[in-house]
mmCIF file of C-alpha atoms and ligand atoms in Angstrom:
data_model
loop_
_atom_site.group_PDB
_atom_site.id
_atom_site.type_symbol
_atom_site.label_atom_id
_atom_site.label_comp_id
_atom_site.label_asym_id
_atom_site.label_seq_id
_atom_site.Cartn_x
_atom_site.Cartn_y
_atom_site.Cartn_z
ATOM 1 C CA MET K 1 0.208 -0.246 0.239
ATOM 2 C CA THR K 2 1.360 3.936 -0.728
ATOM 3 C CA THR K 3 0.965 5.659 2.213
ATOM 4 C CA GLU K 4 -0.176 9.693 1.425
ATOM 5 C CA VAL K 5 0.622 12.192 2.845
ATOM 6 C CA LYS K 6 -1.892 15.144 2.801
ATOM 7 C CA LYS K 7 -1.948 18.991 4.108
ATOM 8 C CA PRO K 8 -5.759 19.160 5.375
ATOM 9 C CA SER K 9 -8.413 20.703 2.831
ATOM 10 C CA HIS K 10 -12.296 20.291 2.241
ATOM 11 C CA GLU K 11 -11.288 17.236 -0.636
ATOM 12 C CA VAL K 12 -9.024 15.690 1.848
ATOM 13 C CA LEU K 13 -11.275 15.746 4.569
ATOM 14 C CA LYS K 14 -13.941 14.067 2.148
ATOM 15 C CA GLN K 15 -11.190 11.117 1.387
ATOM 16 C CA ALA K 16 -10.101 10.413 4.407
ATOM 17 C CA ALA K 17 -14.036 10.064 5.805
ATOM 18 C CA GLU K 18 -14.250 7.465 2.350
ATOM 19 C CA ILE K 19 -12.152 5.245 3.276
ATOM 20 C CA ILE K 20 -12.953 5.401 7.221
ATOM 21 C CA MET K 21 -16.669 4.256 6.602
ATOM 22 C CA GLN K 22 -14.584 2.195 4.245
ATOM 23 C CA SER K 23 -13.445 0.069 7.721
ATOM 24 C CA GLY K 24 -10.223 1.753 6.557
ATOM 25 C CA VAL K 25 -7.569 3.633 8.361
ATOM 26 C CA VAL K 26 -6.057 7.281 8.803
ATOM 27 C CA GLY K 27 -3.327 9.233 9.958
ATOM 28 C CA VAL K 28 -4.816 11.857 11.835
ATOM 29 C CA PRO K 29 -3.735 15.488 13.818
ATOM 30 C CA THR K 30 -5.262 16.392 17.378
ATOM 31 C CA GLU K 31 -3.669 19.268 19.769
ATOM 32 C CA THR K 32 -1.206 16.016 21.957
ATOM 33 C CA VAL K 33 0.382 13.633 19.328
ATOM 34 C CA TYR K 34 -1.578 11.865 15.972
ATOM 35 C CA GLY K 35 -3.798 9.497 16.273
ATOM 36 C CA LEU K 36 -4.819 6.620 13.979
ATOM 37 C CA ALA K 37 -8.322 7.158 13.297
ATOM 38 C CA ALA K 38 -11.291 4.890 12.494
ATOM 39 C CA ASN K 39 -14.739 4.835 13.073
ATOM 40 C CA ALA K 40 -15.396 2.859 16.050
ATOM 41 C CA TYR K 41 -17.885 1.536 16.225
ATOM 42 C CA ASP K 42 -16.568 -0.866 13.443
ATOM 43 C CA GLU K 43 -15.659 -4.287 14.709
ATOM 44 C CA LYS K 44 -13.056 -5.072 11.752
ATOM 45 C CA ALA K 45 -11.705 -1.198 10.675
ATOM 46 C CA CYS K 46 -10.579 -1.625 15.130
ATOM 47 C CA ALA K 47 -8.844 -4.934 14.239
ATOM 48 C CA ALA K 48 -6.923 -2.858 11.347
ATOM 49 C CA ILE K 49 -5.737 -0.442 14.134
ATOM 50 C CA PHE K 50 -4.409 -2.274 16.091
ATOM 51 C CA ALA K 51 -2.999 -4.701 12.748
ATOM 52 C CA ALA K 52 -1.131 -0.915 12.207
ATOM 53 C CA LYS K 53 0.391 -0.638 15.053
ATOM 54 C CA GLY K 54 1.256 -3.985 15.812
ATOM 55 C CA ARG K 55 -0.826 -3.741 19.459
ATOM 56 C CA PRO K 56 -0.874 -5.988 22.104
ATOM 57 C CA GLN K 57 -5.975 -6.946 21.555
ATOM 58 C CA ASP K 58 -6.462 -5.151 25.203
ATOM 59 C CA ASN K 59 -5.031 -2.010 25.136
ATOM 60 C CA PRO K 60 -8.081 -0.406 24.828
ATOM 61 C CA LEU K 61 -8.523 3.211 22.917
ATOM 62 C CA ILE K 62 -10.008 6.294 22.875
ATOM 63 C CA ILE K 63 -12.903 6.926 20.714
ATOM 64 C CA HIS K 64 -12.860 11.322 19.611
ATOM 65 C CA ILE K 65 -16.118 12.496 19.684
ATOM 66 C CA SER K 66 -17.232 16.200 17.861
ATOM 67 C CA ASP K 67 -20.042 16.475 20.154
ATOM 68 C CA LEU K 68 -21.864 15.746 23.569
ATOM 69 C CA GLU K 69 -25.008 13.800 21.168
ATOM 70 C CA MET K 70 -21.839 10.905 20.704
ATOM 71 C CA LEU K 71 -20.776 11.150 24.364
ATOM 72 C CA GLU K 72 -24.158 9.878 24.903
ATOM 73 C CA ARG K 73 -24.748 6.988 22.467
ATOM 74 C CA SER K 74 -21.218 5.344 23.148
ATOM 75 C CA ALA K 75 -21.115 5.914 27.592
ATOM 76 C CA ARG K 76 -23.860 4.482 29.720
ATOM 77 C CA ASP K 77 -24.666 6.482 33.675
ATOM 78 C CA ILE K 78 -22.763 9.552 32.309
ATOM 79 C CA PRO K 79 -21.897 11.735 35.801
ATOM 80 C CA PRO K 80 -22.496 14.974 36.153
ATOM 81 C CA LEU K 81 -19.187 16.099 37.282
ATOM 82 C CA ALA K 82 -18.561 14.826 33.352
ATOM 83 C CA TYR K 83 -20.176 17.385 32.428
ATOM 84 C CA THR K 84 -18.214 19.783 33.628
ATOM 85 C CA LEU K 85 -15.129 18.252 33.307
ATOM 86 C CA ALA K 86 -16.401 18.562 28.934
ATOM 87 C CA GLU K 87 -17.760 22.539 29.945
ATOM 88 C CA HIS K 88 -14.572 23.542 30.939
ATOM 89 C CA PHE K 89 -11.323 20.783 28.805
ATOM 90 C CA TRP K 90 -13.696 20.115 25.458
ATOM 91 C CA SER K 91 -12.109 20.164 23.453
ATOM 92 C CA GLY K 92 -9.853 19.040 25.549
ATOM 93 C CA PRO K 93 -7.015 17.227 26.122
ATOM 94 C CA LEU K 94 -8.832 14.947 28.723
ATOM 95 C CA THR K 95 -10.054 11.541 28.178
ATOM 96 C CA MET K 96 -12.578 10.183 29.933
ATOM 97 C CA ILE K 97 -13.913 6.680 31.167
ATOM 98 C CA PHE K 98 -17.761 5.275 31.096
ATOM 99 C CA LYS K 99 -19.132 2.917 31.115
ATOM 100 C CA LYS K 100 -19.568 1.590 27.855
ATOM 101 C CA LYS K 101 -22.688 0.794 25.524
ATOM 102 C CA ASP K 102 -23.537 -2.316 22.824
ATOM 103 C CA ILE K 103 -22.414 -0.563 20.806
ATOM 104 C CA VAL K 104 -18.521 0.562 21.461
ATOM 105 C CA PRO K 105 -17.946 -3.247 20.553
ATOM 106 C CA TYR K 106 -15.454 -5.170 22.975
ATOM 107 C CA THR K 107 -12.684 -4.860 19.945
ATOM 108 C CA THR K 108 -12.506 -1.324 21.000
ATOM 109 C CA SER K 109 -12.605 -1.966 24.122
ATOM 110 C CA GLY K 110 -9.594 -3.229 24.850
ATOM 111 C CA GLY K 111 -12.443 -6.752 25.640
ATOM 112 C CA LEU K 112 -13.533 -3.834 28.262
ATOM 113 C CA ASP K 113 -16.936 -2.468 29.639
ATOM 114 C CA THR K 114 -15.670 0.821 29.584
ATOM 115 C CA VAL K 115 -15.177 3.079 26.694
ATOM 116 C CA ALA K 116 -13.026 6.091 27.187
ATOM 117 C CA VAL K 117 -13.406 9.427 25.159
ATOM 118 C CA ARG K 118 -12.630 12.559 24.378
ATOM 119 C CA MET K 119 -13.107 15.640 21.988
ATOM 120 C CA PRO K 120 -10.051 16.911 20.578
ATOM 121 C CA ASP K 121 -8.680 20.261 19.936
ATOM 122 C CA ASN K 122 -8.287 20.255 16.331
ATOM 123 C CA GLU K 123 -9.852 21.427 13.285
ATOM 124 C CA ASP K 124 -9.319 19.398 10.923
ATOM 125 C CA THR K 125 -10.216 16.443 13.184
ATOM 126 C CA LEU K 126 -13.123 17.532 15.276
ATOM 127 C CA ASN K 127 -14.833 17.806 11.081
ATOM 128 C CA LEU K 128 -13.983 14.514 9.962
ATOM 129 C CA ILE K 129 -15.846 13.489 12.867
ATOM 130 C CA LYS K 130 -18.900 15.318 11.762
ATOM 131 C CA LEU K 131 -17.998 13.605 8.380
ATOM 132 C CA CYS K 132 -17.900 10.613 9.600
ATOM 133 C CA GLY K 133 -20.764 11.089 11.239
ATOM 134 C CA VAL K 134 -19.362 8.461 13.581
ATOM 135 C CA PRO K 135 -16.834 8.491 16.106
ATOM 136 C CA LEU K 136 -13.414 8.323 16.049
ATOM 137 C CA ALA K 137 -11.714 4.850 17.450
ATOM 138 C CA ALA K 138 -7.898 7.201 17.605
ATOM 139 C CA PRO K 139 -4.702 5.428 19.372
ATOM 140 C CA SER K 140 -0.877 7.073 19.196
ATOM 141 C CA ALA K 141 -0.177 6.432 15.648
ATOM 142 C CA ASN K 142 3.227 5.450 16.539
ATOM 143 C CA LEU K 143 3.904 1.566 15.983
ATOM 144 C CA SER K 144 3.881 0.221 19.643
ATOM 145 C CA GLY K 145 6.340 0.660 21.625
ATOM 146 C CA SER K 146 7.251 3.313 19.948
ATOM 147 C CA PRO K 147 8.034 7.717 21.210
ATOM 148 C CA SER K 148 4.260 8.667 19.478
ATOM 149 C CA PRO K 149 4.480 10.900 16.563
ATOM 150 C CA THR K 150 3.954 14.746 16.850
ATOM 151 C CA SER K 151 4.420 15.754 12.985
ATOM 152 C CA ALA K 152 3.096 14.244 10.269
ATOM 153 C CA ASP K 153 7.366 12.670 9.613
ATOM 154 C CA HIS K 154 7.051 10.931 12.524
ATOM 155 C CA VAL K 155 4.001 8.702 11.099
ATOM 156 C CA PHE K 156 5.030 8.819 8.141
ATOM 157 C CA GLU K 157 7.962 7.245 9.432
ATOM 158 C CA ASP K 158 6.203 4.340 11.415
ATOM 159 C CA MET K 159 3.055 3.492 9.450
ATOM 160 C CA ASN K 160 4.337 4.053 5.302
ATOM 161 C CA GLY K 161 3.271 1.870 3.809
ATOM 162 C CA ARG K 162 0.498 0.557 5.806
ATOM 163 C CA ILE K 163 -2.161 2.829 5.766
ATOM 164 C CA PRO K 164 -3.172 4.760 3.713
ATOM 165 C CA LEU K 165 -3.818 8.206 4.373
ATOM 166 C CA ILE K 166 -2.118 10.722 5.932
ATOM 167 C CA ILE K 167 -3.975 14.242 7.295
ATOM 168 C CA ASP K 168 -0.329 17.212 7.923
ATOM 169 C CA GLY K 169 -1.600 19.257 10.596
ATOM 170 C CA GLY K 170 1.658 20.274 11.107
ATOM 171 C CA GLU K 171 3.689 19.780 14.477
ATOM 172 C CA CYS K 172 0.772 18.929 18.282
ATOM 173 C CA LYS K 173 0.707 21.610 20.392
ATOM 174 C CA ALA K 174 0.880 19.514 22.854
ATOM 175 C CA GLY K 175 2.737 16.627 21.929
ATOM 176 C CA VAL K 176 2.267 14.808 25.337
ATOM 177 C CA GLU K 177 -0.601 12.456 25.920
ATOM 178 C CA SER K 178 -4.039 13.743 26.882
ATOM 179 C CA THR K 179 -4.378 13.322 30.900
ATOM 180 C CA VAL K 180 -6.739 9.962 31.364
ATOM 181 C CA VAL K 181 -8.522 10.030 33.837
ATOM 182 C CA CYS K 182 -12.221 7.219 35.015
ATOM 183 C CA PHE K 183 -14.690 8.655 37.969
ATOM 184 C CA THR K 184 -14.329 7.212 41.714
ATOM 185 C CA GLU K 185 -17.034 6.109 43.731
ATOM 186 C CA ASP K 186 -17.275 8.582 46.679
ATOM 187 C CA GLY K 187 -17.353 10.738 43.759
ATOM 188 C CA GLY K 188 -13.721 12.476 42.460
ATOM 189 C CA ILE K 189 -11.232 11.734 40.256
ATOM 190 C CA LYS K 190 -8.533 9.231 39.223
ATOM 191 C CA ILE K 191 -5.458 10.193 36.499
ATOM 192 C CA LEU K 192 -4.688 7.121 35.368
ATOM 193 C CA ARG K 193 -2.548 8.697 33.343
ATOM 194 C CA PRO K 194 -0.826 12.456 33.556
ATOM 195 C CA GLY K 195 -1.339 15.418 30.095
ATOM 196 C CA VAL K 196 -0.754 18.877 29.898
ATOM 197 C CA ILE K 197 -4.363 18.933 31.609
ATOM 198 C CA THR K 198 -2.687 19.403 35.287
ATOM 199 C CA ALA K 199 -4.533 18.038 39.246
ATOM 200 C CA GLU K 200 -4.275 21.321 39.560
ATOM 201 C CA GLN K 201 -6.433 22.279 36.840
ATOM 202 C CA LEU K 202 -8.627 19.462 38.244
ATOM 203 C CA SER K 203 -8.783 19.464 41.370
ATOM 204 C CA ARG K 204 -11.125 22.792 41.184
ATOM 205 C CA PHE K 205 -14.445 20.521 40.820
ATOM 206 C CA ALA K 206 -13.185 16.814 42.544
ATOM 207 C CA ASP K 207 -11.337 15.744 44.708
ATOM 208 C CA VAL K 208 -8.384 14.575 42.038
ATOM 209 C CA VAL K 209 -6.025 11.678 43.291
ATOM 210 C CA THR K 210 -3.355 10.412 40.469
ATOM 211 C CA ASP K 211 -3.297 6.263 40.267
ATOM 212 C CA LYS K 212 -0.346 4.432 41.406
ATOM 213 C CA ASN K 213 0.961 3.367 38.313
ATOM 214 C CA VAL K 214 2.103 6.306 37.326
ATOM 215 C CA PHE K 215 4.652 7.240 38.431
ATOM 216 C CA LEU K 216 6.361 3.313 39.737
ATOM 217 C CA LYS K 217 6.971 0.294 38.150
ATOM 218 C CA PRO K 218 3.365 -1.704 37.245
ATOM 219 C CA ASP K 219 3.545 -5.297 38.545
ATOM 220 C CA GLU K 220 3.941 -8.205 35.825
ATOM 221 C CA ARG K 221 0.767 -9.781 38.116
ATOM 222 C CA GLU K 222 -0.994 -7.314 38.973
ATOM 223 C CA LYS K 223 -4.158 -6.166 36.748
ATOM 224 C CA VAL K 224 -3.844 -2.633 36.228
ATOM 225 C CA ILE K 225 -6.909 -0.150 35.779
ATOM 226 C CA SER K 226 -5.666 0.841 32.494
ATOM 227 C CA PRO K 227 -3.707 -1.240 31.077
ATOM 228 C CA GLY K 228 -1.404 0.959 28.720
ATOM 229 C CA VAL K 229 0.436 1.506 31.468
ATOM 230 C CA LYS K 230 1.868 -1.822 31.551
ATOM 231 C CA TYR K 231 3.544 -2.329 27.848
ATOM 232 C CA LYS K 232 7.183 -1.025 26.967
ATOM 233 C CA HIS K 233 6.691 2.471 26.391
ATOM 234 C CA TYR K 234 8.503 5.805 24.019
ATOM 235 C CA SER K 235 11.571 3.889 23.886
ATOM 236 C CA PRO K 236 13.630 4.525 21.289
ATOM 237 C CA LYS K 237 16.733 1.875 20.159
ATOM 238 C CA ALA K 238 19.087 4.275 22.570
ATOM 239 C CA GLU K 239 19.127 3.464 26.319
ATOM 240 C CA ILE K 240 17.242 6.140 28.515
ATOM 241 C CA ILE K 241 18.705 7.297 31.384
ATOM 242 C CA ILE K 242 16.711 9.385 33.618
ATOM 243 C CA VAL K 243 19.073 11.678 36.171
ATOM 244 C CA GLU K 244 17.555 13.271 39.372
ATOM 245 C CA ALA K 245 20.339 16.253 40.277
ATOM 246 C CA GLU K 246 20.570 17.807 42.390
ATOM 247 C CA ASN K 247 21.632 20.971 40.649
ATOM 248 C CA GLU K 248 22.865 22.352 37.131
ATOM 249 C CA ASN K 249 26.257 21.345 37.798
ATOM 250 C CA SER K 250 25.277 18.031 39.251
ATOM 251 C CA PHE K 251 23.916 17.441 36.435
ATOM 252 C CA ALA K 252 27.105 18.126 34.086
ATOM 253 C CA SER K 253 29.684 16.557 36.991
ATOM 254 C CA PHE K 254 27.477 13.372 36.345
ATOM 255 C CA VAL K 255 27.100 13.210 32.340
ATOM 256 C CA ASN K 256 30.972 14.337 31.795
ATOM 257 C CA GLN K 257 32.159 11.205 33.595
ATOM 258 C CA ASN K 258 30.361 8.790 31.278
ATOM 259 C CA LYS K 259 31.511 11.047 28.280
ATOM 260 C CA ASP K 260 31.888 8.257 25.520
ATOM 261 C CA ASN K 261 31.279 7.089 21.517
ATOM 262 C CA GLY K 262 26.737 7.382 21.827
ATOM 263 C CA VAL K 263 27.123 9.022 24.407
ATOM 264 C CA TYR K 264 24.083 11.763 24.524
ATOM 265 C CA ALA K 265 22.887 14.110 26.301
ATOM 266 C CA VAL K 266 19.454 15.584 26.359
ATOM 267 C CA THR K 267 19.730 18.916 28.660
ATOM 268 C CA PHE K 268 17.636 21.629 29.617
ATOM 269 C CA GLY K 269 18.786 23.894 27.404
ATOM 270 C CA ASN K 270 20.314 26.737 29.785
ATOM 271 C CA GLU K 271 23.415 24.350 31.729
ATOM 272 C CA SER K 272 26.721 25.296 31.042
ATOM 273 C CA GLY K 273 30.009 23.249 31.038
ATOM 274 C CA ILE K 274 27.983 20.091 29.559
ATOM 275 C CA GLU K 275 31.384 17.937 27.260
ATOM 276 C CA LEU K 276 28.882 15.633 26.181
ATOM 277 C CA PRO K 277 26.892 16.655 22.767
ATOM 278 C CA ALA K 278 23.881 18.006 24.093
ATOM 279 C CA ILE K 279 20.544 17.419 23.200
ATOM 280 C CA PRO K 280 18.209 19.778 24.370
ATOM 281 C CA TYR K 281 15.134 19.822 24.931
ATOM 282 C CA GLY K 282 13.838 22.763 26.868
ATOM 283 C CA GLU K 283 13.816 24.356 30.536
ATOM 284 C CA SER K 284 9.985 25.290 30.578
ATOM 285 C CA ALA K 285 8.150 22.054 30.864
ATOM 286 C CA GLU K 286 5.180 22.694 28.531
ATOM 287 C CA GLU K 287 8.354 23.148 26.295
ATOM 288 C CA GLN K 288 9.925 19.985 27.967
ATOM 289 C CA ALA K 289 6.090 18.158 26.406
ATOM 290 C CA HIS K 290 6.282 19.695 23.330
ATOM 291 C CA ASN K 291 9.796 18.328 22.367
ATOM 292 C CA LEU K 292 10.013 15.598 24.075
ATOM 293 C CA PHE K 293 8.695 12.691 21.487
ATOM 294 C CA ALA K 294 10.826 14.985 18.742
ATOM 295 C CA VAL K 295 14.061 14.024 21.012
ATOM 296 C CA LEU K 296 13.290 10.361 21.742
ATOM 297 C CA ARG K 297 13.608 9.961 18.102
ATOM 298 C CA GLN K 298 15.927 12.062 17.207
ATOM 299 C CA THR K 299 18.311 9.711 19.883
ATOM 300 C CA ASP K 300 18.307 7.464 16.777
ATOM 301 C CA GLU K 301 18.546 9.632 13.807
ATOM 302 C CA LEU K 302 21.652 10.311 15.662
ATOM 303 C CA GLY K 303 22.269 7.076 16.161
ATOM 304 C CA ALA K 304 22.821 7.259 19.718
ATOM 305 C CA LYS K 305 23.994 4.594 21.670
ATOM 306 C CA ARG K 306 22.997 6.129 25.529
ATOM 307 C CA ALA K 307 21.589 9.413 26.546
ATOM 308 C CA TYR K 308 21.239 10.561 29.709
ATOM 309 C CA VAL K 309 18.376 13.067 30.311
ATOM 310 C CA ARG K 310 18.037 15.670 32.970
ATOM 311 C CA CYS K 311 14.879 14.498 35.000
ATOM 312 C CA PRO K 312 12.470 16.793 34.582
ATOM 313 C CA GLU K 313 10.406 18.552 37.518
ATOM 314 C CA LYS K 314 7.797 15.922 39.215
ATOM 315 C CA GLN K 315 4.428 18.464 38.772
ATOM 316 C CA GLY K 316 1.933 19.779 36.497
ATOM 317 C CA VAL K 317 3.648 19.360 33.205
ATOM 318 C CA GLY K 318 6.345 18.291 34.392
ATOM 319 C CA ALA K 319 4.318 14.449 35.826
ATOM 320 C CA ALA K 320 3.229 14.616 32.181
ATOM 321 C CA VAL K 321 7.413 14.730 30.961
ATOM 322 C CA TYR K 322 8.258 12.002 33.722
ATOM 323 C CA ASN K 323 5.376 9.743 33.629
ATOM 324 C CA ARG K 324 6.717 9.775 29.491
ATOM 325 C CA LEU K 325 10.086 9.245 30.535
ATOM 326 C CA LEU K 326 9.791 6.987 33.675
ATOM 327 C CA ARG K 327 8.825 5.041 30.144
ATOM 328 C CA ALA K 328 11.474 5.717 27.225
ATOM 329 C CA ALA K 329 14.136 5.083 29.877
ATOM 330 C CA ALA K 330 12.564 1.242 30.893
ATOM 331 C CA PHE K 331 12.516 3.070 34.970
ATOM 332 C CA ARG K 332 16.150 3.408 35.253
ATOM 333 C CA VAL K 333 16.851 6.644 36.739
ATOM 334 C CA ILE K 334 20.198 7.232 38.312
ATOM 335 C CA LYS K 335 19.590 10.263 41.714
ATOM 336 C CA VAL K 336 23.275 12.352 42.089
HETATM 337 O O1 TXA X 401 -3.709 12.138 23.535
HETATM 338 C C1 TXA X 401 -3.994 11.247 23.084
HETATM 339 O O2 TXA X 401 -5.120 10.217 24.205
HETATM 340 C C2 TXA X 401 -3.914 10.192 21.511
HETATM 341 C C3 TXA X 401 -5.403 11.679 20.212
HETATM 342 C C4 TXA X 401 -4.754 10.448 19.788
HETATM 343 O O3 TXA X 401 -5.422 11.494 21.650
HETATM 344 N N1 TXA X 401 -4.516 9.663 21.900
HETATM 345 C C5 TXA X 401 -3.652 8.233 22.844
HETATM 346 O O4 TXA X 401 -3.950 6.981 22.996
HETATM 347 O O5 TXA X 401 -2.192 8.231 23.162
HETATM 348 P P1 TXA X 401 -3.627 5.167 23.171
HETATM 349 O O6 TXA X 401 -3.776 4.538 23.051
HETATM 350 O O7 TXA X 401 -1.611 6.125 22.799
HETATM 351 O O8 TXA X 401 -3.229 5.419 24.554
HETATM 352 C C6 TXA X 401 -5.188 5.400 25.108
HETATM 353 C C7 TXA X 401 -4.265 4.825 26.515
HETATM 354 C C8 TXA X 401 -4.162 3.911 26.831
HETATM 355 O O9 TXA X 401 -2.757 3.736 28.739
HETATM 356 C C9 TXA X 401 -4.960 2.943 27.151
HETATM 357 O O10 TXA X 401 -4.708 1.457 27.756
HETATM 358 C C10 TXA X 401 -5.837 3.891 28.226
HETATM 359 O O11 TXA X 401 -5.668 5.031 27.489
HETATM 360 N N2 TXA X 401 -7.265 4.085 27.949
HETATM 361 C C11 TXA X 401 -7.985 3.731 26.705
HETATM 362 N N3 TXA X 401 -9.567 2.332 26.701
HETATM 363 C C12 TXA X 401 -9.508 3.038 28.612
HETATM 364 C C13 TXA X 401 -10.461 2.053 29.422
HETATM 365 N N4 TXA X 401 -11.788 1.675 28.920
HETATM 366 N N5 TXA X 401 -10.545 2.362 30.113
HETATM 367 C C14 TXA X 401 -8.534 2.842 30.979
HETATM 368 N N6 TXA X 401 -7.668 2.629 30.412
HETATM 369 C C15 TXA X 401 -7.120 2.673 28.957
HETATM 370 MG MG1 MG X 402 0.159 5.972 22.803
#
C-alpha cells in the first residue's frame, strides 16, 4: 500500500471520511499527538488499527467525538461531574472513562466494559469526525512501543506502507498524550495517565487522586486499571537513563564522567559545562512536553547508544513528561 501525506482541505477530509467509512485507517492530527483513526463502532476497522500498530489486543482505544450526542450514544451512567469537566476542558486533552454502551465493540474497548472518550482540539479532525458521523477510535499513530508521533513526518516513519493516508496538520501543540481520568465511587477523579491538563486544574472540580502506576513500575502480575501502563512504551533504540540531579552542576559533572562515543546528554538547554553532545528539550515543563517525543526520535537518527536525560519537575505538566520518560527509560533513574 502507498501512503499519501496531504495537507488538510475539504477535499482531503472527504477522502479521509470515505476511507474511514470503508473500514480503513487514516493518520490524523490532534493537539496532543497524531492518532490512527478508524470508525469506533466498526469492529473490523478497529482490528485494522491494532494490526497497523502491532498493538496488544487488550490495550483499549480512546474514542474521539465532536459533540456530546456522540458521548451519550457511546457511554452510559455519565456522572454530572463529567459534563462539568467537558464544559471546562473540551475540546481539549482530557480523556474520561465511562461504562460503555453495546454499540462500542469489545475490539475497541480491549475487552473492557468501559470506554475512554475525548473531544480533540483540532478543527480539521473535528470536521472529519462530523463528516463521518461516528466517533473515531484513535490510539497514538506510532508503532507499538515507539515514541508517539508529534508531526506528520513521524507518522510517515512508522506507518509508511501500513495506512493509505496521513493528514498533515503540522506540529502538535501539547506534544504529550491526553490526561486520562476515571471517576471514583466517592465522587472524585482518579488520574490514570497525566497530561497537560494537570491534577491542580482538575482539583477545582473534585478531589483528585493519582493512580500509583503513574510513577511506579507496574507489577507484571497485577491487573492494572489502564492496560496501557503495563507495556514497554515510548522507547527509542538508545538506552535512556534519567538523571535526577540536585542542580545544573551536579548534572554536568555526572554526565561528563560518562562521556563516550554515542553517548548524549538531553538537557534543559540552560546548563553550562556539558562536554557531551547535548540535545536540549526545554526549560519549562510545557516546552519539554512539546519536544520530548521528537527528541527521543532524534536520538535514533543520531545513532545514539545511550542518552542521559535531565529529570524534569514531577509536578504540574512535568508529571506528564516524567511519566513518559520513566517508560522510555524502562524506569532507570540515577540520583546524583
Ligand atoms: O492524546 C491522546 O490521548 C492520543 C490522541 C491520538 O488522542 N491518544 C492516545 O491513545 O494516546 P493511546 O491508545 O496511545 O493511549 C490510550 C491510553 C492507554 O494507556 C489505554 O490503556 C488507556 O488510554 N485507555 C483507553 N481506554 C481505556 C479504558 N476503557 N479504561 C482504562 N484505560 C483506557
Ligand atoms: Mg500510545
